[in-house]
Tab-separated table of C-alpha atoms in Angstrom:
chain	number	residue	atom	x	y	z
A	6	MET	CA	95.697	129.891	106.006
A	7	TYR	CA	93.688	126.734	106.299
A	8	GLN	CA	91.933	128.202	110.520
A	9	LEU	CA	91.919	132.032	108.598
A	10	THR	CA	89.472	130.648	105.622
A	11	ALA	CA	88.129	128.258	107.549
A	12	ILE	CA	86.681	130.949	110.761
A	13	LEU	CA	86.352	133.001	106.850
A	14	ILE	CA	83.305	130.554	105.660
A	15	LEU	CA	82.078	130.654	109.361
A	16	LEU	CA	80.852	133.452	109.239
A	17	LEU	CA	80.206	134.095	106.114
A	18	LEU	CA	77.230	131.495	105.563
A	19	PRO	CA	74.489	131.803	107.616
A	20	VAL	CA	73.544	130.236	111.168
A	21	SER	CA	72.436	126.920	110.418
A	22	THR	CA	74.964	125.007	108.715
A	23	HIS	CA	76.653	125.666	111.535
A	24	ALA	CA	77.463	121.998	112.642
A	25	ASN	CA	78.341	121.512	108.714
A	26	ILE	CA	81.093	123.936	109.513
A	27	GLN	CA	82.193	122.688	112.461
A	28	ARG	CA	82.670	119.341	110.707
A	29	TYR	CA	84.594	121.200	107.825
A	30	GLU	CA	86.535	123.344	110.574
A	31	HIS	CA	87.197	119.937	111.757
A	32	LEU	CA	89.063	118.388	109.205
A	33	ILE	CA	90.498	121.709	108.350
A	34	ILE	CA	92.490	121.822	112.001
A	35	SER	CA	93.227	117.204	111.690
A	36	THR	CA	95.053	117.906	108.825
A	37	GLN	CA	97.312	121.005	109.476
A	38	ILE	CA	100.230	118.186	109.963
A	39	PHE	CA	100.493	118.239	106.487
A	40	THR	CA	101.915	121.704	107.097
A	41	GLN	CA	103.660	121.412	110.079
A	42	THR	CA	106.038	117.986	108.949
A	43	THR	CA	107.535	116.444	106.043
A	44	ILE	CA	105.156	113.621	104.725
A	45	ASN	CA	106.822	111.731	101.240
A	46	ASP	CA	107.811	108.201	100.182
A	47	SER	CA	109.561	106.571	103.280
A	48	ALA	CA	107.816	104.029	105.492
A	49	VAL	CA	106.906	104.647	109.154
A	50	SER	CA	110.624	103.501	110.637
A	51	TYR	CA	109.992	101.085	113.453
A	52	GLN	CA	110.378	102.393	116.436
A	53	GLU	CA	107.461	105.186	115.814
A	54	TYR	CA	105.779	101.921	115.053
A	55	ALA	CA	106.499	100.061	118.582
A	56	LYS	CA	106.051	103.466	120.442
A	57	LEU	CA	102.440	102.230	119.020
A	58	ALA	CA	101.495	98.939	119.218
A	59	THR	CA	100.105	97.317	121.102
A	60	ASP	CA	100.840	93.943	119.906
A	61	LYS	CA	103.856	92.329	118.628
A	62	ALA	CA	102.262	89.574	116.703
A	63	TRP	CA	100.896	91.532	114.149
A	64	LEU	CA	103.318	92.817	112.703
A	65	SER	CA	104.011	88.937	111.662
A	66	VAL	CA	100.669	87.567	110.855
A	67	MET	CA	99.588	90.513	108.380
A	68	SER	CA	103.269	89.907	106.987
A	69	GLU	CA	102.267	86.542	106.497
A	70	ARG	CA	98.990	87.420	104.751
A	71	LEU	CA	100.920	89.601	102.044
A	72	LYS	CA	102.535	87.729	101.152
A	73	ARG	CA	101.546	87.332	98.045
A	74	PHE	CA	100.696	91.030	97.923
A	75	LYS	CA	104.109	92.297	98.288
A	76	PRO	CA	106.780	89.147	97.977
A	77	ASP	CA	109.584	91.169	99.474
A	78	GLN	CA	109.741	90.578	103.050
A	79	ASN	CA	111.644	94.016	103.563
A	80	GLU	CA	108.826	95.944	101.519
A	81	ARG	CA	106.029	94.053	102.680
A	82	GLU	CA	106.358	94.376	106.456
A	83	SER	CA	107.940	99.392	105.715
A	84	PHE	CA	104.361	99.147	103.531
A	85	LEU	CA	102.510	97.287	106.630
A	86	ARG	CA	103.818	99.736	109.179
A	87	THR	CA	103.963	102.269	107.670
A	88	VAL	CA	99.636	101.419	106.965
A	89	TYR	CA	99.321	100.449	110.971
A	90	TYR	CA	101.256	104.107	111.940
A	91	GLU	CA	98.489	105.961	110.121
A	92	ALA	CA	95.975	104.132	110.333
A	93	THR	CA	96.482	104.473	114.370
A	94	ARG	CA	96.880	108.140	114.159
A	95	ALA	CA	93.543	108.714	112.223
A	96	GLY	CA	91.749	106.112	114.597
A	97	LEU	CA	91.378	103.276	112.759
A	98	ASP	CA	91.602	100.127	112.349
A	99	PRO	CA	94.701	98.835	110.297
A	100	GLN	CA	92.830	95.816	108.516
A	101	LEU	CA	89.674	97.871	108.235
A	102	VAL	CA	93.058	99.808	105.612
A	103	LEU	CA	93.990	96.934	104.687
A	104	SER	CA	90.630	95.816	103.391
A	105	VAL	CA	89.735	99.224	101.945
A	106	ILE	CA	93.360	99.445	99.610
A	107	GLN	CA	93.061	95.815	98.687
A	108	VAL	CA	89.339	96.725	96.951
A	109	GLU	CA	90.754	99.834	95.938
A	110	SER	CA	93.990	99.749	94.382
A	111	GLY	CA	95.296	95.570	95.434
A	112	PHE	CA	97.850	96.492	96.908
A	113	ARG	CA	99.590	98.872	93.967
A	114	LYS	CA	101.376	101.168	94.628
A	115	TYR	CA	100.887	103.121	91.213
A	116	ALA	CA	96.972	102.699	90.595
A	117	ILE	CA	95.341	104.931	88.782
A	118	SER	CA	91.410	104.952	88.238
A	119	HIS	CA	89.378	105.642	85.362
A	120	ALA	CA	88.480	108.753	87.059
A	121	GLY	CA	92.433	110.004	87.745
A	122	ALA	CA	92.403	108.195	91.547
A	123	ARG	CA	96.403	107.645	92.489
A	124	GLY	CA	97.690	105.463	94.162
A	125	TYR	CA	96.994	101.835	96.967
A	126	MET	CA	94.010	104.758	98.600
A	127	GLN	CA	93.015	106.383	95.345
A	128	ILE	CA	93.397	109.718	96.268
A	129	MET	CA	91.703	111.941	94.085
A	130	PRO	CA	94.518	115.168	93.078
A	131	PHE	CA	91.335	117.359	94.548
A	132	TRP	CA	92.227	116.711	97.884
A	133	ILE	CA	95.933	118.343	96.887
A	134	GLU	CA	94.307	121.606	96.845
A	135	THR	CA	91.113	120.937	99.581
A	136	ILE	CA	93.729	119.417	102.507
A	137	GLY	CA	97.721	119.034	101.363
A	138	ASP	CA	99.720	121.324	100.321
A	139	GLU	CA	100.672	121.535	96.481
A	140	THR	CA	104.419	119.700	96.806
A	141	HIS	CA	102.106	115.815	97.884
A	142	ASN	CA	103.109	113.662	94.937
A	143	LEU	CA	99.588	110.554	95.298
A	144	PHE	CA	101.854	107.396	95.072
A	145	HIS	CA	104.501	108.403	97.913
A	146	LEU	CA	103.556	106.057	100.462
A	147	ARG	CA	103.543	108.260	103.414
A	148	VAL	CA	101.195	110.865	102.075
A	149	ASN	CA	98.389	108.447	100.272
A	150	LEU	CA	98.559	106.781	103.551
A	151	ARG	CA	97.321	110.042	105.346
A	152	TYR	CA	95.360	111.478	102.965
A	153	GLY	CA	93.599	108.314	102.536
A	154	CYS	CA	93.441	107.258	106.609
A	155	MET	CA	92.083	111.328	107.255
A	156	ILE	CA	89.648	111.219	104.048
A	157	LEU	CA	88.327	108.172	106.102
A	158	ARG	CA	87.706	109.254	109.547
A	159	HIS	CA	86.154	111.927	108.619
A	160	TYR	CA	83.624	110.124	106.436
A	161	LEU	CA	83.384	107.799	109.433
A	162	ASN	CA	83.061	111.031	111.196
A	163	LYS	CA	80.119	112.661	109.370
A	164	GLU	CA	78.340	109.616	109.786
A	165	ASN	CA	78.525	109.220	113.077
A	166	GLY	CA	80.286	106.398	113.077
A	167	ASP	CA	78.382	105.214	109.823
A	168	TYR	CA	81.141	102.473	108.647
A	169	SER	CA	78.722	101.136	105.947
A	170	ARG	CA	77.625	105.042	105.128
A	171	ALA	CA	81.218	106.335	105.694
A	172	LEU	CA	82.733	103.609	102.900
A	173	GLY	CA	80.071	104.520	101.111
A	174	ARG	CA	81.538	107.915	100.503
A	175	TYR	CA	84.419	107.368	100.397
A	176	ASN	CA	84.342	104.852	98.044
A	177	GLY	CA	81.358	108.231	95.724
A	178	SER	CA	78.996	105.327	95.920
A	179	LEU	CA	76.874	106.543	99.075
A	180	GLY	CA	73.541	104.387	99.267
A	181	GLN	CA	74.709	101.237	97.815
A	182	ALA	CA	75.549	97.926	99.505
A	183	THR	CA	78.002	96.948	97.071
A	184	TYR	CA	81.649	98.560	98.005
A	185	PRO	CA	81.405	98.671	101.278
A	186	GLN	CA	80.369	93.894	101.717
A	187	LEU	CA	83.770	93.940	98.723
A	188	VAL	CA	85.436	96.314	102.149
A	189	PHE	CA	83.346	93.890	105.042
A	190	ASN	CA	84.063	90.937	103.338
A	191	LEU	CA	87.700	91.047	102.704
A	192	LEU	CA	88.446	92.615	106.947
A	193	GLN	CA	86.569	89.215	108.386
A	194	ASN	CA	87.743	86.963	105.591
A	195	THR	CA	91.595	87.656	105.429
A	196	TRP	CA	92.070	90.664	107.413
A	197	HIS	CA	90.245	90.024	110.288
A	198	TYR	CA	92.759	90.141	113.494
A	199	SER	CA	91.914	89.397	117.509
A	200	GLN	CA	95.094	90.040	119.019
A	201	PRO	CA	96.313	87.368	121.115
A	202	ALA	CA	94.953	86.362	125.014
A	203	GLY	CA	98.326	86.637	127.585
């Protein structure tokens, strides 16, 4: 259904918009995973995480840093495994995603903005109709992180790898430096991680 919609849009629009349609098609195709697999409130298992993880120390280091926001170790590590998994599958740096989450919601699962954005990554409900399914609950851990990572990846592609502009789009403040700078400051001062040598 999503591919059919993209093809119809492509046929109806002028040739000059072809590049934008390709980007839109890419987003549609990349989000078909929503209809092919079940995503919910369950965290990523350690086995799923381990398939993608290249550094066993990452989870331990990040868990220590996240402790003030999530005191329970099991909850903290489940959350981090899921962030790592969803960020990595979207081609994003997990530390960048942690920085975005801290700015967006302060790691509060049930955060709601004055505009109605929801959850850890503050997803607006219109995204459910755009790329998801009406059964998706934006407060569910995996759902929220999947949407947030895919949306940020989409904006990063749209901006040809320009993180400032992509973050501005994500936040709805394109052209203003405040939001990207908050994310970059947290990335540098709190969430930066270098894999140990050896």
